[in-house]
mmCIF file of N, CA and C in Angstrom:
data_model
loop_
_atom_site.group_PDB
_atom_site.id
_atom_site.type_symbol
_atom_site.label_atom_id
_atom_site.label_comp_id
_atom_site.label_asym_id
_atom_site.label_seq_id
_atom_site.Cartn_x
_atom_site.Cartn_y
_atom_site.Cartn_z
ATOM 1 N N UNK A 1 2.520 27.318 -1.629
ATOM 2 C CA UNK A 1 3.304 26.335 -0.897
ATOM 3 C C UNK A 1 2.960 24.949 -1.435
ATOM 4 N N UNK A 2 3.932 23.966 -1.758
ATOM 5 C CA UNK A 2 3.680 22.787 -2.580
ATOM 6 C C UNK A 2 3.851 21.891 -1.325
ATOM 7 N N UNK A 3 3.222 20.909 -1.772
ATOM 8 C CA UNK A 3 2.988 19.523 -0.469
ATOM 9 C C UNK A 3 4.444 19.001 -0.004
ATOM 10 N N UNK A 4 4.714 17.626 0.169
ATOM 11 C CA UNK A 4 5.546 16.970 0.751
ATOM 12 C C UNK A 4 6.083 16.430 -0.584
ATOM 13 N N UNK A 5 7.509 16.651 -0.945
ATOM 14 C CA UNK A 5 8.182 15.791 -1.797
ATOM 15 C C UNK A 5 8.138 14.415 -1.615
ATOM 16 N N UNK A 6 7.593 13.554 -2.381
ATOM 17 C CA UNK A 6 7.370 12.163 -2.592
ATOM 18 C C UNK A 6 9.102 11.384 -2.475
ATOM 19 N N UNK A 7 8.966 10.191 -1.749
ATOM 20 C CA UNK A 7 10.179 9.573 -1.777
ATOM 21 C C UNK A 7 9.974 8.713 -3.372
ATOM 22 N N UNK A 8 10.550 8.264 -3.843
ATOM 23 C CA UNK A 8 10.628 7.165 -5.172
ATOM 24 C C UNK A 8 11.338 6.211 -4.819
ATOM 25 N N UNK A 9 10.727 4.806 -4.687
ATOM 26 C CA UNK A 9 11.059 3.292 -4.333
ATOM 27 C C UNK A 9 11.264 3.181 -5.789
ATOM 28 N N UNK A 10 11.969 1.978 -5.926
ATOM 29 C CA UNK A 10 12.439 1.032 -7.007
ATOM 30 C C UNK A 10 11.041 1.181 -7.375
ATOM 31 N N UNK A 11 11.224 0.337 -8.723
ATOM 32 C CA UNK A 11 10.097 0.100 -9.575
ATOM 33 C C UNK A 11 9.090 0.962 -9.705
ATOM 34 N N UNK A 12 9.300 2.881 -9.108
ATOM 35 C CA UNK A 12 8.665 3.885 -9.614
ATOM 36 C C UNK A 12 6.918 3.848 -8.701
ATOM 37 N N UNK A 13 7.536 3.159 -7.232
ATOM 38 C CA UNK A 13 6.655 3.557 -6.603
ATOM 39 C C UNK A 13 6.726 4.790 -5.801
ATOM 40 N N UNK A 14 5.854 5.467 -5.869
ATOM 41 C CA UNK A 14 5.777 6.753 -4.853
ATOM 42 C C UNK A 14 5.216 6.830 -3.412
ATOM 43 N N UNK A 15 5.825 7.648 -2.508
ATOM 44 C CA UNK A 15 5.586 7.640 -1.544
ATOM 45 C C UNK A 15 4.997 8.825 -0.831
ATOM 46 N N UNK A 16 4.270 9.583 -0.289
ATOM 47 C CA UNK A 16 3.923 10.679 -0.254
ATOM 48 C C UNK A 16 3.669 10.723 1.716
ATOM 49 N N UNK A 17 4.811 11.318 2.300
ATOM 50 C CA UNK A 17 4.483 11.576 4.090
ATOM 51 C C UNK A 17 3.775 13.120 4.296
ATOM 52 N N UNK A 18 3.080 12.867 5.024
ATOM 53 C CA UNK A 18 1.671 13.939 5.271
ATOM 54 C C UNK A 18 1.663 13.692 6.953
ATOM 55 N N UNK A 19 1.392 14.881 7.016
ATOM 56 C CA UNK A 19 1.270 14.912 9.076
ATOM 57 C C UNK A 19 0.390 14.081 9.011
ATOM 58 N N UNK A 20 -0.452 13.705 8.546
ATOM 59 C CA UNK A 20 -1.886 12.614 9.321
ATOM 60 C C UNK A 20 -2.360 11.516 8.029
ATOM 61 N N UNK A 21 -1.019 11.545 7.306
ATOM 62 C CA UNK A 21 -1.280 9.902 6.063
ATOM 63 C C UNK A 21 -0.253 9.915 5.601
ATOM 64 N N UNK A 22 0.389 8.695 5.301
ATOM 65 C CA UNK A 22 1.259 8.221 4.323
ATOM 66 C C UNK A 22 0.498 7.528 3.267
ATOM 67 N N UNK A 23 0.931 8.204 1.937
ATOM 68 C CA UNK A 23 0.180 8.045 0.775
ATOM 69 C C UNK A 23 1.639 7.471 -0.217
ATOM 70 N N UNK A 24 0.759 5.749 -0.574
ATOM 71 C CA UNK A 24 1.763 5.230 -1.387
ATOM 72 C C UNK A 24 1.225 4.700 -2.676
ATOM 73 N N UNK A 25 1.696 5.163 -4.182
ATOM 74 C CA UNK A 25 1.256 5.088 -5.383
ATOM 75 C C UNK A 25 1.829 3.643 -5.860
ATOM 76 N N UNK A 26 1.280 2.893 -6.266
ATOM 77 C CA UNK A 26 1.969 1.495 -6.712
ATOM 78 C C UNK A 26 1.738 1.501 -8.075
ATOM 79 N N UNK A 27 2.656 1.280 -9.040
ATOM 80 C CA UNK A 27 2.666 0.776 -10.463
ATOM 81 C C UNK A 27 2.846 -0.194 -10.800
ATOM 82 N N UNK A 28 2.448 -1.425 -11.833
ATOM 83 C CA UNK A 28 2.882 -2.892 -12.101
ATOM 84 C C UNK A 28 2.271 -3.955 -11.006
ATOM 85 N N UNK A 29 3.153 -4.546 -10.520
ATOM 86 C CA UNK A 29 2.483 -5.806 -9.870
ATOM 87 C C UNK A 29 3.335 -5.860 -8.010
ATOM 88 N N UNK A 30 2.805 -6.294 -7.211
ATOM 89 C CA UNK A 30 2.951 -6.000 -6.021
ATOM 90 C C UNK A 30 3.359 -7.825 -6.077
ATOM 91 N N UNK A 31 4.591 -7.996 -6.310
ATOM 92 C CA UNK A 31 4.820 -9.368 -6.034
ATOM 93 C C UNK A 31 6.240 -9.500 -4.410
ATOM 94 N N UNK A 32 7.070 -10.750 -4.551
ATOM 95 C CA UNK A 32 7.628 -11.167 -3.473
ATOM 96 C C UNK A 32 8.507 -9.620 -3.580
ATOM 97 N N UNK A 33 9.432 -9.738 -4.573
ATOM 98 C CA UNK A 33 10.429 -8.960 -4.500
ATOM 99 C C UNK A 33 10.036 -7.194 -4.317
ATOM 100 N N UNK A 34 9.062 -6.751 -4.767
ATOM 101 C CA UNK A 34 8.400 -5.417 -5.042
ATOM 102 C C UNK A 34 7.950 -5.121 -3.428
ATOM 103 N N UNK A 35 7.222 -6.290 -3.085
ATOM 104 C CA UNK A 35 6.656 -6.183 -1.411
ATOM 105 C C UNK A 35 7.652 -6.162 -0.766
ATOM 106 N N UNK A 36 9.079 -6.478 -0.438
ATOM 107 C CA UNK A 36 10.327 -6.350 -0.204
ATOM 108 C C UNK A 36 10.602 -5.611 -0.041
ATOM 109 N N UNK A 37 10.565 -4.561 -1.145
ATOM 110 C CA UNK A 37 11.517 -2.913 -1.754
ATOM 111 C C UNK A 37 10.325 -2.339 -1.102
ATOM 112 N N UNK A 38 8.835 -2.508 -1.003
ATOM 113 C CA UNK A 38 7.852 -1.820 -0.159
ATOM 114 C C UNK A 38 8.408 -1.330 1.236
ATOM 115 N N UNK A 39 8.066 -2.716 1.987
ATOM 116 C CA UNK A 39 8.616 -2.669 2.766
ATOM 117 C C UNK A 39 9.793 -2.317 3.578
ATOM 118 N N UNK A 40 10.960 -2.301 3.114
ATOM 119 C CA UNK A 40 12.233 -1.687 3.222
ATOM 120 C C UNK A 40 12.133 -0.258 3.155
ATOM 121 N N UNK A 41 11.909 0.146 2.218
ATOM 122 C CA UNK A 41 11.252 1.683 1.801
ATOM 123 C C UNK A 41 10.398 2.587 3.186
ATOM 124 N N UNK A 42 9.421 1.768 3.393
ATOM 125 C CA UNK A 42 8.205 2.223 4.150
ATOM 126 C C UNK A 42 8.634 2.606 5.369
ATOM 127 N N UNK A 43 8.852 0.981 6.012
ATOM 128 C CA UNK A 43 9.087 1.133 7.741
ATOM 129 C C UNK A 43 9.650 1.462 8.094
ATOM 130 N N UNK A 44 10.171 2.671 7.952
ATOM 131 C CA UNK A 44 10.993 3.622 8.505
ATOM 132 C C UNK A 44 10.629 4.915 8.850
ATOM 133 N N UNK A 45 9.801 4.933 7.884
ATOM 134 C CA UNK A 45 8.700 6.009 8.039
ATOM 135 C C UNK A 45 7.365 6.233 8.690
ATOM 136 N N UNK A 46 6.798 4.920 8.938
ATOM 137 C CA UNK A 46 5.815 4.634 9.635
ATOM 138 C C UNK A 46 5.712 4.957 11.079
ATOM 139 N N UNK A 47 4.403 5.845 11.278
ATOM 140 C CA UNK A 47 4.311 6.197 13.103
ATOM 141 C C UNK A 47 2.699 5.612 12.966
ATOM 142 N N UNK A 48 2.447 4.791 14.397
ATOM 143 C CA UNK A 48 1.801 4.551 15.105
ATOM 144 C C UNK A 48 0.861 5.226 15.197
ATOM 145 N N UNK A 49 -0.717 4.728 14.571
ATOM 146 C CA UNK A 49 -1.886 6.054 13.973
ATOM 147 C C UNK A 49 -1.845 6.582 12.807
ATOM 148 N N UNK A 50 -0.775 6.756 11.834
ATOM 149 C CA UNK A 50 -0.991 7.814 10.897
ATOM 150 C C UNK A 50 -1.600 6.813 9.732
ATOM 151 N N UNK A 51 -2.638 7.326 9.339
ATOM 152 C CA UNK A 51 -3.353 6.229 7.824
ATOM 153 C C UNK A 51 -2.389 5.955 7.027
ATOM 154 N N UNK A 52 -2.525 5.269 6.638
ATOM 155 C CA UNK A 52 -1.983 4.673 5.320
ATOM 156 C C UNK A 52 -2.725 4.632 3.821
ATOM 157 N N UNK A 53 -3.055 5.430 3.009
ATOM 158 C CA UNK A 53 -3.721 4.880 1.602
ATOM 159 C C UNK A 53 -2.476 4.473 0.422
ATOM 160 N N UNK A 54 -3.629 3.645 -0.066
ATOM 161 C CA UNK A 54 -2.961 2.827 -0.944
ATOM 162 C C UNK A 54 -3.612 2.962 -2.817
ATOM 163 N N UNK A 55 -2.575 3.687 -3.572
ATOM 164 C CA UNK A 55 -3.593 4.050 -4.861
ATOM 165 C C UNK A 55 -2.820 2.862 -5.449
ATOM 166 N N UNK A 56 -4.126 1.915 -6.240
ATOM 167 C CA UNK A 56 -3.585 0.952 -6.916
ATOM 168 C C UNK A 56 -3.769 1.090 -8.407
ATOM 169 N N UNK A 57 -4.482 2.366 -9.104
ATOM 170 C CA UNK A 57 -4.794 2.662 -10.065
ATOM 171 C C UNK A 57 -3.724 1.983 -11.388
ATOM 172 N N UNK A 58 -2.492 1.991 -11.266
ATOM 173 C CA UNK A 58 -1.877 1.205 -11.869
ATOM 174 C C UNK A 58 -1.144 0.152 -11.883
ATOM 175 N N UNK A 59 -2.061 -0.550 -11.000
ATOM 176 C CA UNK A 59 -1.475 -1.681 -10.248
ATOM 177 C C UNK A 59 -2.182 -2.980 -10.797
ATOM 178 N N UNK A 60 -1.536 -4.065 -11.692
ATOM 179 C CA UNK A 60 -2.355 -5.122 -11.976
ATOM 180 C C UNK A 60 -2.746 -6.119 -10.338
ATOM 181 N N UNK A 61 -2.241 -6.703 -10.214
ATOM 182 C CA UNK A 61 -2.563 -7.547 -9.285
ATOM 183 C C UNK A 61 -1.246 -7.372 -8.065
ATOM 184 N N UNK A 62 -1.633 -8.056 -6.733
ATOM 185 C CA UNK A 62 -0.760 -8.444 -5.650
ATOM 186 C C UNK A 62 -0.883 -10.012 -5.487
ATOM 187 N N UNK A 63 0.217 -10.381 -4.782
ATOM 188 C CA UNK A 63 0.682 -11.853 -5.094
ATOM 189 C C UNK A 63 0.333 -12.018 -3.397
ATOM 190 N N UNK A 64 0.855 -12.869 -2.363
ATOM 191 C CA UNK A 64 0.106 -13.332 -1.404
ATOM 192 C C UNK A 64 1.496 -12.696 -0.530
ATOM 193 N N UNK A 65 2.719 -12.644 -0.580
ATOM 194 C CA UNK A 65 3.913 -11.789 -0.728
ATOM 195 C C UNK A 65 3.503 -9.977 -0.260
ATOM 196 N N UNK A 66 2.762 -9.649 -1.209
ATOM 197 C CA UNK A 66 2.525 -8.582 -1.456
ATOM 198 C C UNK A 66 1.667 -8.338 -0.456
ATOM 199 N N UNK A 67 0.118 -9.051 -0.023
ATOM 200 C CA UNK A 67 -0.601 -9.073 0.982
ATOM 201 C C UNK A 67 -0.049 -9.319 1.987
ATOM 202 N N UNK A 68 0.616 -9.923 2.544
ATOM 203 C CA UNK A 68 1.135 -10.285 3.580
ATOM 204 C C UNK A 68 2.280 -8.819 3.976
ATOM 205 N N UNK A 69 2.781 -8.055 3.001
ATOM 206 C CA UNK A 69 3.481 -6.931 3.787
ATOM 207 C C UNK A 69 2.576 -5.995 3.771
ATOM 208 N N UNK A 70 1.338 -5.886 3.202
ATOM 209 C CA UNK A 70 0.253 -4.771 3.610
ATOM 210 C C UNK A 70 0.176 -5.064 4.634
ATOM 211 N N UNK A 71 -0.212 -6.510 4.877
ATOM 212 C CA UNK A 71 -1.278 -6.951 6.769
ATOM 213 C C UNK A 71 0.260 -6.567 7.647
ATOM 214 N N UNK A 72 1.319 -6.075 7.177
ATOM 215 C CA UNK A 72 2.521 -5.848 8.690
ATOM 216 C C UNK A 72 2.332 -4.144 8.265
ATOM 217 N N UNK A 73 2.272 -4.140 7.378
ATOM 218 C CA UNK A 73 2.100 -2.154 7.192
ATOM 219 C C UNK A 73 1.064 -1.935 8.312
ATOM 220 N N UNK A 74 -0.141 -2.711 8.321
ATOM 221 C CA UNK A 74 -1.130 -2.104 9.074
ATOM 222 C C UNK A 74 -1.190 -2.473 9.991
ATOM 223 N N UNK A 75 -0.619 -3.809 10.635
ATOM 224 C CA UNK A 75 -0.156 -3.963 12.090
ATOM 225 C C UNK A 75 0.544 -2.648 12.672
ATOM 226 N N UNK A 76 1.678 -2.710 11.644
ATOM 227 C CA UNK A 76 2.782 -1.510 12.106
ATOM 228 C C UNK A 76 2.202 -0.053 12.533
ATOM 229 N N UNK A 77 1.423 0.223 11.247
ATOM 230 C CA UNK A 77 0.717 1.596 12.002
ATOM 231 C C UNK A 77 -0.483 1.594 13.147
ATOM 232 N N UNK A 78 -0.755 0.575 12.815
ATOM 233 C CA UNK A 78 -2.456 0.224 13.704
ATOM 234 C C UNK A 78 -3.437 0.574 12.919
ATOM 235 N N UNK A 79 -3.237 1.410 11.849
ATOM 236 C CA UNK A 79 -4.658 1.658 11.151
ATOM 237 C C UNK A 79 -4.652 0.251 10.024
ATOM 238 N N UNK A 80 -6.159 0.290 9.282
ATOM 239 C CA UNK A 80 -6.313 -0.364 8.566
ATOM 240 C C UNK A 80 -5.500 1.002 7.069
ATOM 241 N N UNK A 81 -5.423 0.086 6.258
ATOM 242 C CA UNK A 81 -4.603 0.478 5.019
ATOM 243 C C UNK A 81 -6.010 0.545 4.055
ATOM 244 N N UNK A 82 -6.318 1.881 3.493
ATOM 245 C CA UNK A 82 -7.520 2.099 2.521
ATOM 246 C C UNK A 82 -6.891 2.111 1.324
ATOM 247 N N UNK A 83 -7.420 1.565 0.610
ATOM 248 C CA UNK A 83 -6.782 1.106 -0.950
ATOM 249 C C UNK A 83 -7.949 1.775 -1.863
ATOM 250 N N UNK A 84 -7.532 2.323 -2.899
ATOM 251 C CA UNK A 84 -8.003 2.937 -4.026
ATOM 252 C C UNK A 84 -8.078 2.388 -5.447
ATOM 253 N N UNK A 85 -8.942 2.679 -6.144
ATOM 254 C CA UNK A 85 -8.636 2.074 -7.453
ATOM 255 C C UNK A 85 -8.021 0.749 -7.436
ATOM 256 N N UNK A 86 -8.659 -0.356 -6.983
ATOM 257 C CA UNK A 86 -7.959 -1.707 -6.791
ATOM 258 C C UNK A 86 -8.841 -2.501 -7.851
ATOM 259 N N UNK A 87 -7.898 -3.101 -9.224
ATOM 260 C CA UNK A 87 -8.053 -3.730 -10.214
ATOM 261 C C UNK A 87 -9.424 -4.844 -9.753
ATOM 262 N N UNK A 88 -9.816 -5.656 -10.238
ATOM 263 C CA UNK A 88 -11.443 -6.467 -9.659
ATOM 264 C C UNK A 88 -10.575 -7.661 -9.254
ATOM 265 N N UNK A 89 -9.439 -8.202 -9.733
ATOM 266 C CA UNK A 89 -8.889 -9.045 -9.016
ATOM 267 C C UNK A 89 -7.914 -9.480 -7.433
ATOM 268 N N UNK A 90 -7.793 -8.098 -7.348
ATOM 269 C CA UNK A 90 -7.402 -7.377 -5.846
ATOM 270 C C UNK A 90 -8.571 -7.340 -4.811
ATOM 271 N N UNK A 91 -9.516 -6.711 -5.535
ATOM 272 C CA UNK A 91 -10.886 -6.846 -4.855
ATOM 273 C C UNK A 91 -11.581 -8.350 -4.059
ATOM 274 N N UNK A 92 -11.293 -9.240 -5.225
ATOM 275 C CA UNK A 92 -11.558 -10.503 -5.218
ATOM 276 C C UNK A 92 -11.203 -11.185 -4.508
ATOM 277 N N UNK A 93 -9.445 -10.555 -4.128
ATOM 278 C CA UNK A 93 -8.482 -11.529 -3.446
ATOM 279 C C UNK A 93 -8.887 -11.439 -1.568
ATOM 280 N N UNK A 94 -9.378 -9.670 -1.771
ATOM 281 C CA UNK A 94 -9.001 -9.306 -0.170
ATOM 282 C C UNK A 94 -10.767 -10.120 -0.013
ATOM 283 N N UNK A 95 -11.010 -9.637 -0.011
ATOM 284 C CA UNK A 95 -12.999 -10.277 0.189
ATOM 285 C C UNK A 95 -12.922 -11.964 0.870
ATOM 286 N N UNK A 96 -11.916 -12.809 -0.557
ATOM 287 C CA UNK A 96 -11.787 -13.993 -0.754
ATOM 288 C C UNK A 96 -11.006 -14.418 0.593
ATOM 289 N N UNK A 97 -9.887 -13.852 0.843
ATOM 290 C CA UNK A 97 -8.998 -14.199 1.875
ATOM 291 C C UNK A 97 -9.434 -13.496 3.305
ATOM 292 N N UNK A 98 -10.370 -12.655 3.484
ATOM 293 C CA UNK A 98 -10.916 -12.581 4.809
ATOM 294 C C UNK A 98 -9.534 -11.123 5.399
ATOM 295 N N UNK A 99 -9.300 -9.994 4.098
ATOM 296 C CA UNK A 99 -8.048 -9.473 4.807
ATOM 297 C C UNK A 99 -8.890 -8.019 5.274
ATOM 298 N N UNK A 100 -10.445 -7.884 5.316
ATOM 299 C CA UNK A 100 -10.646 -7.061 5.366
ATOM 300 C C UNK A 100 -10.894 -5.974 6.881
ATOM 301 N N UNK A 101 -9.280 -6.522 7.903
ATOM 302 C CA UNK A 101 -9.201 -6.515 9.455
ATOM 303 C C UNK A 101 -8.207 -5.387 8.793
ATOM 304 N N UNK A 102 -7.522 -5.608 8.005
ATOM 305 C CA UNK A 102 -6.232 -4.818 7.535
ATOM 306 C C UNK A 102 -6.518 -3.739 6.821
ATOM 307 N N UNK A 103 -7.243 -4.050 5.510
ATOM 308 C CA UNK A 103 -7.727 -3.569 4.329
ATOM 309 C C UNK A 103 -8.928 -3.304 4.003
ATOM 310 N N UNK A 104 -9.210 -2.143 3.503
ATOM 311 C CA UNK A 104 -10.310 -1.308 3.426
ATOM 312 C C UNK A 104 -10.437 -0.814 1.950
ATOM 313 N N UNK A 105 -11.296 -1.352 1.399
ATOM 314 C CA UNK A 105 -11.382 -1.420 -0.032
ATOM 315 C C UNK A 105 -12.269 -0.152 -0.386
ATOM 316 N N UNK A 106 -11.884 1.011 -0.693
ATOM 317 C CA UNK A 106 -12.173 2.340 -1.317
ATOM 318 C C UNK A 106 -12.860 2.477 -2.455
ATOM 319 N N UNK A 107 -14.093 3.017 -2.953
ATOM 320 C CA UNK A 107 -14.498 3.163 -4.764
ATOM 321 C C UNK A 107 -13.331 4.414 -5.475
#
């Protein structure tokens, strides 16, 4: 038996719904317009409790755009959003900006 067919957002992000996580793959850069198509994409799918991870493995950087629709992803669900593989400048940003109420920085 194979898992949950992944939805595919613009720009070849993946989406993966799981009874107890929504698992979203990001490629390229998490800027205004990309956090947009995130968002649009997402909240529709989102229930109240279910985790959220976030693989950033091919993800250069997020823009402040981009942070700002994580911190409503994780309002929206109530959990904090665990991020994976996050480039050292992602790292830098959430630490730097105090987002770590939202975001949960993963090895």
């Amino acid at each position: 038996m194979s898992g949950p067919e992944p939805l595919r957002l613009p720009d070849d992000t993946l989406v993966t719904i799981e009874e107890a996580a929504m698992r979203i793959r990001l490629s390229g850069n998490l800027d205004l317009l990309r956090a947009s198509r995130l968002k649009e994409g997402v909240q529709p799918h989102l229930v109240r409790g279910k985790a959220i991870f976030l693989d950033l493995q091919d993800c250069q950087w997020i823009d402040s755009a981009g942070f700002a629709t994580l911190m409503r992803l994780a309002e929206s669900s109530g959990e904090k959003i665990r991020v994976a593989w996050a480039p050292s400048q992602v790292r830098a940003a959430v630490l730097h900006l105090g987002l770590e109420s939202w975001i949960i920085l993963e090895d």
